[in-house]
């Protein structure tokens, strides 16, 4: 209960800040030197937040589709030869720092939106793939046998039995991927992608703590809120599955 | 039966062999002129290299696959270096030769084949450590021998070799310093979280919240308070604490590192079964004796898993520290981004990735060894 109330409060504060940033001027004023703006004024904060979220959504959705399909493929008999390599690759891929992924995509794609999108997309694949694979591999054989005994075709079995049962774990992977992407998107601003990172970097460059705080806290708040939404959906799914 | 993975990987390797291997640029920023392996060496060398993945389609034995794919990888790496020597011998002195798309594709293809062969080989922890040392030794020998000296990344290195090692040292100090600090603080905190039920939820919630703050923002948030500290407290200044540079970077890395350490220590101690604890109490262990001799050793694999996550994460995040003047390999990455110089970006990014990979492999082996120890 306390959790829900604090999430609701956080949500209201974030919305208030985005819609009426001037209301917060007195709070941020003491943090900046005389004559410096306490509220980011080079772009609309709401638009930057939407651009930030758009970047993450545009990267994570294709990433989730590809990762889930790949995980389903390697967990079928037809793809079993690719299973050891794909596991090793996920382990290896996670040792790649997000900044390095971002930096390595710039020589390929130039500056701006695209390298950031590609880096977020690649980095999102790993947790989703790992969790989907874990869900499919740990699915008890008796469930599969029962579905087969009921006369379901492999396709029906996948869509009606296996995917719904795996969904909570897949969403958990999506949650991790989204949080990482939200944070990495701020670094995207060093290669000129539009995101809340722009506010933080402007703050770092002009020694403006208020900018750094509003960019950082907004990103963190978005991550917390989105993580709560994922956790809520996952809990509901698990609850209905147990009720059945 | 055919090995389908090799079929799938032989295609990009085959295509990559005929794509440009190297790009020759008249100077550092001129557009590259492409050369394929066949342009440089003639028809036979790429054909011979291509025989490797084709052969692998029919060979299942994991050891032979490992040796063959390793040979293929080394052949590609050496041909990149030798090709660069040949191309630059006919060009002006400030011409640059850099690996082109074909080199990246074939290297990645052979690396994937090797990774797959190694996974199928299921090497034990000691063998993995041995293989890692061999790889490090081989790479160093090739570098000292000058196999890649004419490649532009190595030329960027040659221009700033002293700086490279200074920055490397700073990178290691940042990553390992905060790692050790996080272990020293995080393991006791994890033990406390395990023993005191009411402490756990708030501590874990707080640490999770810290993790959601983007790294550049957390660095920034630490700059001003530390700067104030340095200006107003003589003791802090004497310690060398200042607003920008190592101090905020170190503290931020430390804060990020706490969650995996604390969480895994508490979770590892949870896995010790109540029977074991009862048996230990029955044998007359004190509370601390039980913790040191029984609980911590049994929880060690899970704690080490947390340590591995932290070290890999710290090596990566230390790159971002360059943005606040703390140095490290990140300074090359961000300079390279600033000057649109891909070679300089690679000079910072490649060692970071290699370091993270080595740390992860070493810790993976340690985890397996500690599991083996607790099975006995």
PDB file of C-alpha atoms in Angstrom, chain A residues 37-203:
ATOM      1  CA  UNK A  37      19.162  29.436 -15.121  1.00  0.00           C
ATOM      2  CA  UNK A  38      17.908  26.844 -12.591  1.00  0.00           C
ATOM      3  CA  UNK A  39      15.588  25.179 -15.145  1.00  0.00           C
ATOM      4  CA  UNK A  40      16.925  23.799 -18.441  1.00  0.00           C
ATOM      5  CA  UNK A  41      15.958  26.385 -21.019  1.00  0.00           C
ATOM      6  CA  UNK A  42      17.557  25.250 -24.281  1.00  0.00           C
ATOM      7  CA  UNK A  43      14.729  22.807 -25.025  1.00  0.00           C
ATOM      8  CA  UNK A  44      11.352  21.893 -23.623  1.00  0.00           C
ATOM      9  CA  UNK A  45      11.840  19.290 -20.862  1.00  0.00           C
ATOM     10  CA  UNK A  46       8.617  17.493 -21.737  1.00  0.00           C
ATOM     11  CA  UNK A  47       9.698  17.132 -25.369  1.00  0.00           C
ATOM     12  CA  UNK A  48      13.141  15.858 -24.313  1.00  0.00           C
ATOM     13  CA  UNK A  49      11.526  13.318 -21.985  1.00  0.00           C
ATOM     14  CA  UNK A  50       9.248  12.132 -24.777  1.00  0.00           C
ATOM     15  CA  UNK A  51      12.237  11.898 -27.153  1.00  0.00           C
ATOM     16  CA  UNK A  52      14.095   9.902 -24.507  1.00  0.00           C
ATOM     17  CA  UNK A  53      11.180   7.509 -24.012  1.00  0.00           C
ATOM     18  CA  UNK A  54      10.648   7.273 -27.772  1.00  0.00           C
ATOM     19  CA  UNK A  55      14.286   6.289 -28.267  1.00  0.00           C
ATOM     20  CA  UNK A  56      13.991   3.538 -25.652  1.00  0.00           C
ATOM     21  CA  UNK A  57      10.672   2.205 -26.981  1.00  0.00           C
ATOM     22  CA  UNK A  58      11.874   2.277 -30.602  1.00  0.00           C
ATOM     23  CA  UNK A  59      14.949   0.241 -29.603  1.00  0.00           C
ATOM     24  CA  UNK A  60      13.440  -2.195 -27.107  1.00  0.00           C
ATOM     25  CA  UNK A  61      10.374  -3.340 -29.086  1.00  0.00           C
ATOM     26  CA  UNK A  62      12.308  -4.682 -32.106  1.00  0.00           C
ATOM     27  CA  UNK A  63      14.918  -5.975 -29.677  1.00  0.00           C
ATOM     28  CA  UNK A  64      12.251  -7.921 -27.753  1.00  0.00           C
ATOM     29  CA  UNK A  65      10.691  -9.350 -30.930  1.00  0.00           C
ATOM     30  CA  UNK A  66      14.059 -10.563 -32.231  1.00  0.00           C
ATOM     31  CA  UNK A  67      15.269 -11.854 -28.855  1.00  0.00           C
ATOM     32  CA  UNK A  68      12.082 -13.811 -28.145  1.00  0.00           C
ATOM     33  CA  UNK A  69      12.020 -15.332 -31.648  1.00  0.00           C
ATOM     34  CA  UNK A  70      15.688 -16.321 -31.406  1.00  0.00           C
ATOM     35  CA  UNK A  71      15.171 -17.849 -27.972  1.00  0.00           C
ATOM     36  CA  UNK A  72      12.177 -19.845 -29.231  1.00  0.00           C
ATOM     37  CA  UNK A  73      14.209 -21.002 -32.244  1.00  0.00           C
ATOM     38  CA  UNK A  74      17.207 -22.265 -30.263  1.00  0.00           C
ATOM     39  CA  UNK A  75      14.978 -24.023 -27.732  1.00  0.00           C
ATOM     40  CA  UNK A  76      13.287 -26.083 -30.550  1.00  0.00           C
ATOM     41  CA  UNK A  77      14.926 -29.289 -31.807  1.00  0.00           C
ATOM     42  CA  UNK A  78      15.593 -27.580 -35.176  1.00  0.00           C
ATOM     43  CA  UNK A  79      17.723 -24.885 -33.561  1.00  0.00           C
ATOM     44  CA  UNK A  80      19.421 -26.947 -30.888  1.00  0.00           C
ATOM     45  CA  UNK A  81      22.776 -26.789 -32.684  1.00  0.00           C
ATOM     46  CA  UNK A  82      22.782 -23.028 -32.099  1.00  0.00           C
ATOM     47  CA  UNK A  83      22.022 -23.300 -28.384  1.00  0.00           C
ATOM     48  CA  UNK A  84      25.580 -23.550 -26.962  1.00  0.00           C
ATOM     49  CA  UNK A  85      26.863 -20.664 -29.081  1.00  0.00           C
ATOM     50  CA  UNK A  86      23.899 -18.419 -28.327  1.00  0.00           C
ATOM     51  CA  UNK A  87      24.346 -19.041 -24.595  1.00  0.00           C
ATOM     52  CA  UNK A  88      28.068 -18.288 -24.786  1.00  0.00           C
ATOM     53  CA  UNK A  89      27.325 -15.174 -26.852  1.00  0.00           C
ATOM     54  CA  UNK A  90      24.858 -13.815 -24.288  1.00  0.00           C
ATOM     55  CA  UNK A  91      27.430 -14.293 -21.542  1.00  0.00           C
ATOM     56  CA  UNK A  92      30.107 -12.692 -23.673  1.00  0.00           C
ATOM     57  CA  UNK A  93      27.841  -9.876 -24.833  1.00  0.00           C
ATOM     58  CA  UNK A  94      27.088  -8.836 -21.289  1.00  0.00           C
ATOM     59  CA  UNK A  95      30.764  -8.135 -20.683  1.00  0.00           C
ATOM     60  CA  UNK A  96      30.544  -5.479 -23.425  1.00  0.00           C
ATOM     61  CA  UNK A  97      30.145  -2.118 -21.686  1.00  0.00           C
ATOM     62  CA  UNK A  98      27.218  -0.066 -23.078  1.00  0.00           C
ATOM     63  CA  UNK A  99      29.545   2.871 -23.741  1.00  0.00           C
ATOM     64  CA  UNK A 100      31.778   0.648 -25.861  1.00  0.00           C
ATOM     65  CA  UNK A 101      28.784  -0.562 -27.879  1.00  0.00           C
ATOM     66  CA  UNK A 102      27.764   3.035 -28.418  1.00  0.00           C
ATOM     67  CA  UNK A 103      31.284   4.129 -29.332  1.00  0.00           C
ATOM     68  CA  UNK A 104      31.769   1.241 -31.756  1.00  0.00           C
ATOM     69  CA  UNK A 105      28.506   1.959 -33.607  1.00  0.00           C
ATOM     70  CA  UNK A 106      29.486   5.577 -34.290  1.00  0.00           C
ATOM     71  CA  UNK A 107      32.179   4.724 -36.898  1.00  0.00           C
ATOM     72  CA  UNK A 108      29.535   2.626 -38.671  1.00  0.00           C
ATOM     73  CA  UNK A 109      26.545   4.939 -38.512  1.00  0.00           C
ATOM     74  CA  UNK A 110      27.857   8.422 -37.810  1.00  0.00           C
ATOM     75  CA  UNK A 111      26.529  10.719 -35.103  1.00  0.00           C
ATOM     76  CA  UNK A 112      23.007  11.240 -33.840  1.00  0.00           C
ATOM     77  CA  UNK A 113      19.973   9.058 -33.438  1.00  0.00           C
ATOM     78  CA  UNK A 114      21.007   5.883 -35.275  1.00  0.00           C
ATOM     79  CA  UNK A 115      24.111   4.765 -33.352  1.00  0.00           C
ATOM     80  CA  UNK A 116      22.226   5.250 -30.087  1.00  0.00           C
ATOM     81  CA  UNK A 117      19.231   3.278 -31.386  1.00  0.00           C
ATOM     82  CA  UNK A 118      21.487   0.454 -32.564  1.00  0.00           C
ATOM     83  CA  UNK A 119      23.400   0.336 -29.267  1.00  0.00           C
ATOM     84  CA  UNK A 120      20.192   0.272 -27.214  1.00  0.00           C
ATOM     85  CA  UNK A 121      18.753  -2.383 -29.547  1.00  0.00           C
ATOM     86  CA  UNK A 122      21.822  -4.630 -29.270  1.00  0.00           C
ATOM     87  CA  UNK A 123      22.111  -4.172 -25.534  1.00  0.00           C
ATOM     88  CA  UNK A 124      18.419  -4.932 -25.029  1.00  0.00           C
ATOM     89  CA  UNK A 125      18.691  -8.291 -26.803  1.00  0.00           C
ATOM     90  CA  UNK A 126      20.746  -9.932 -24.064  1.00  0.00           C
ATOM     91  CA  UNK A 127      18.513  -9.838 -20.956  1.00  0.00           C
ATOM     92  CA  UNK A 128      15.358 -10.602 -22.946  1.00  0.00           C
ATOM     93  CA  UNK A 129      16.981 -13.505 -24.788  1.00  0.00           C
ATOM     94  CA  UNK A 130      18.471 -14.888 -21.582  1.00  0.00           C
ATOM     95  CA  UNK A 131      15.181 -14.770 -19.685  1.00  0.00           C
ATOM     96  CA  UNK A 132      13.071 -16.149 -22.537  1.00  0.00           C
ATOM     97  CA  UNK A 133      15.477 -19.031 -22.989  1.00  0.00           C
ATOM     98  CA  UNK A 134      15.472 -19.721 -19.245  1.00  0.00           C
ATOM     99  CA  UNK A 135      11.659 -19.761 -19.272  1.00  0.00           C
ATOM    100  CA  UNK A 136      11.469 -22.186 -22.212  1.00  0.00           C
ATOM    101  CA  UNK A 137      14.199 -24.484 -20.971  1.00  0.00           C
ATOM    102  CA  UNK A 138      12.781 -24.756 -17.440  1.00  0.00           C
ATOM    103  CA  UNK A 139       9.222 -25.346 -18.645  1.00  0.00           C
ATOM    104  CA  UNK A 140       8.420 -28.757 -17.228  1.00  0.00           C
ATOM    105  CA  UNK A 141       8.202 -31.535 -19.837  1.00  0.00           C
ATOM    106  CA  UNK A 142       4.915 -32.702 -18.321  1.00  0.00           C
ATOM    107  CA  UNK A 143       3.245 -29.479 -19.484  1.00  0.00           C
ATOM    108  CA  UNK A 144       4.430 -30.101 -23.030  1.00  0.00           C
ATOM    109  CA  UNK A 145       3.367 -33.719 -22.933  1.00  0.00           C
ATOM    110  CA  UNK A 146      -0.061 -32.798 -21.581  1.00  0.00           C
ATOM    111  CA  UNK A 147      -0.512 -30.263 -24.372  1.00  0.00           C
ATOM    112  CA  UNK A 148       0.583 -32.806 -26.964  1.00  0.00           C
ATOM    113  CA  UNK A 149      -1.755 -35.398 -25.472  1.00  0.00           C
ATOM    114  CA  UNK A 150      -4.642 -32.942 -25.847  1.00  0.00           C
ATOM    115  CA  UNK A 151      -3.940 -33.037 -29.573  1.00  0.00           C
ATOM    116  CA  UNK A 152      -2.421 -29.568 -29.908  1.00  0.00           C
ATOM    117  CA  UNK A 153      -0.177 -28.969 -32.891  1.00  0.00           C
ATOM    118  CA  UNK A 154       3.327 -27.638 -32.103  1.00  0.00           C
ATOM    119  CA  UNK A 155       2.179 -24.170 -33.194  1.00  0.00           C
ATOM    120  CA  UNK A 156      -0.857 -24.214 -30.902  1.00  0.00           C
ATOM    121  CA  UNK A 157       1.300 -25.511 -28.092  1.00  0.00           C
ATOM    122  CA  UNK A 158       3.679 -22.589 -28.497  1.00  0.00           C
ATOM    123  CA  UNK A 159       1.015 -19.890 -28.661  1.00  0.00           C
ATOM    124  CA  UNK A 160      -1.505 -21.250 -26.160  1.00  0.00           C
ATOM    125  CA  UNK A 161       0.678 -23.014 -23.589  1.00  0.00           C
ATOM    126  CA  UNK A 162       4.375 -22.244 -23.696  1.00  0.00           C
ATOM    127  CA  UNK A 163       4.376 -18.504 -24.447  1.00  0.00           C
ATOM    128  CA  UNK A 164       1.725 -17.628 -21.834  1.00  0.00           C
ATOM    129  CA  UNK A 165       3.610 -19.626 -19.205  1.00  0.00           C
ATOM    130  CA  UNK A 166       6.904 -17.989 -20.158  1.00  0.00           C
ATOM    131  CA  UNK A 167       5.465 -14.480 -20.285  1.00  0.00           C
ATOM    132  CA  UNK A 168       6.298 -13.387 -16.700  1.00  0.00           C
ATOM    133  CA  UNK A 169       9.992 -14.243 -17.129  1.00  0.00           C
ATOM    134  CA  UNK A 170      10.079 -12.649 -20.604  1.00  0.00           C
ATOM    135  CA  UNK A 171       8.627  -9.461 -19.139  1.00  0.00           C
ATOM    136  CA  UNK A 172      11.205  -9.540 -16.345  1.00  0.00           C
ATOM    137  CA  UNK A 173      13.871  -9.580 -19.062  1.00  0.00           C
ATOM    138  CA  UNK A 174      12.080  -6.689 -20.759  1.00  0.00           C
ATOM    139  CA  UNK A 175      12.107  -4.776 -17.478  1.00  0.00           C
ATOM    140  CA  UNK A 176      15.874  -5.173 -17.054  1.00  0.00           C
ATOM    141  CA  UNK A 177      16.499  -4.267 -20.709  1.00  0.00           C
ATOM    142  CA  UNK A 178      14.319  -1.156 -20.478  1.00  0.00           C
ATOM    143  CA  UNK A 179      16.027   0.129 -17.327  1.00  0.00           C
ATOM    144  CA  UNK A 180      19.481  -0.340 -18.838  1.00  0.00           C
ATOM    145  CA  UNK A 181      18.305   1.364 -22.035  1.00  0.00           C
ATOM    146  CA  UNK A 182      16.855   4.347 -20.129  1.00  0.00           C
ATOM    147  CA  UNK A 183      20.200   4.920 -18.448  1.00  0.00           C
ATOM    148  CA  UNK A 184      22.313   4.258 -21.549  1.00  0.00           C
ATOM    149  CA  UNK A 185      20.181   6.637 -23.630  1.00  0.00           C
ATOM    150  CA  UNK A 186      21.585   9.519 -21.547  1.00  0.00           C
ATOM    151  CA  UNK A 187      25.088   8.631 -22.742  1.00  0.00           C
ATOM    152  CA  UNK A 188      23.634   8.786 -26.266  1.00  0.00           C
ATOM    153  CA  UNK A 189      23.679  12.543 -25.889  1.00  0.00           C
ATOM    154  CA  UNK A 190      27.479  12.461 -26.110  1.00  0.00           C
ATOM    155  CA  UNK A 191      26.959  11.391 -29.736  1.00  0.00           C
ATOM    156  CA  UNK A 192      24.246  13.996 -30.263  1.00  0.00           C
ATOM    157  CA  UNK A 193      21.110  11.920 -29.815  1.00  0.00           C
ATOM    158  CA  UNK A 194      18.184  13.824 -28.275  1.00  0.00           C
ATOM    159  CA  UNK A 195      17.561  12.613 -24.751  1.00  0.00           C
ATOM    160  CA  UNK A 196      17.587  13.797 -21.154  1.00  0.00           C
ATOM    161  CA  UNK A 197      21.352  13.245 -21.247  1.00  0.00           C
ATOM    162  CA  UNK A 198      21.506  16.591 -23.062  1.00  0.00           C
ATOM    163  CA  UNK A 199      20.389  18.317 -19.840  1.00  0.00           C
ATOM    164  CA  UNK A 200      22.990  16.472 -17.745  1.00  0.00           C
ATOM    165  CA  UNK A 201      25.809  17.199 -20.186  1.00  0.00           C
ATOM    166  CA  UNK A 202      24.828  20.859 -20.379  1.00  0.00           C
ATOM    167  CA  UNK A 203      25.001  20.872 -16.572  1.00  0.00           C
TER     168      UNK A 203
END
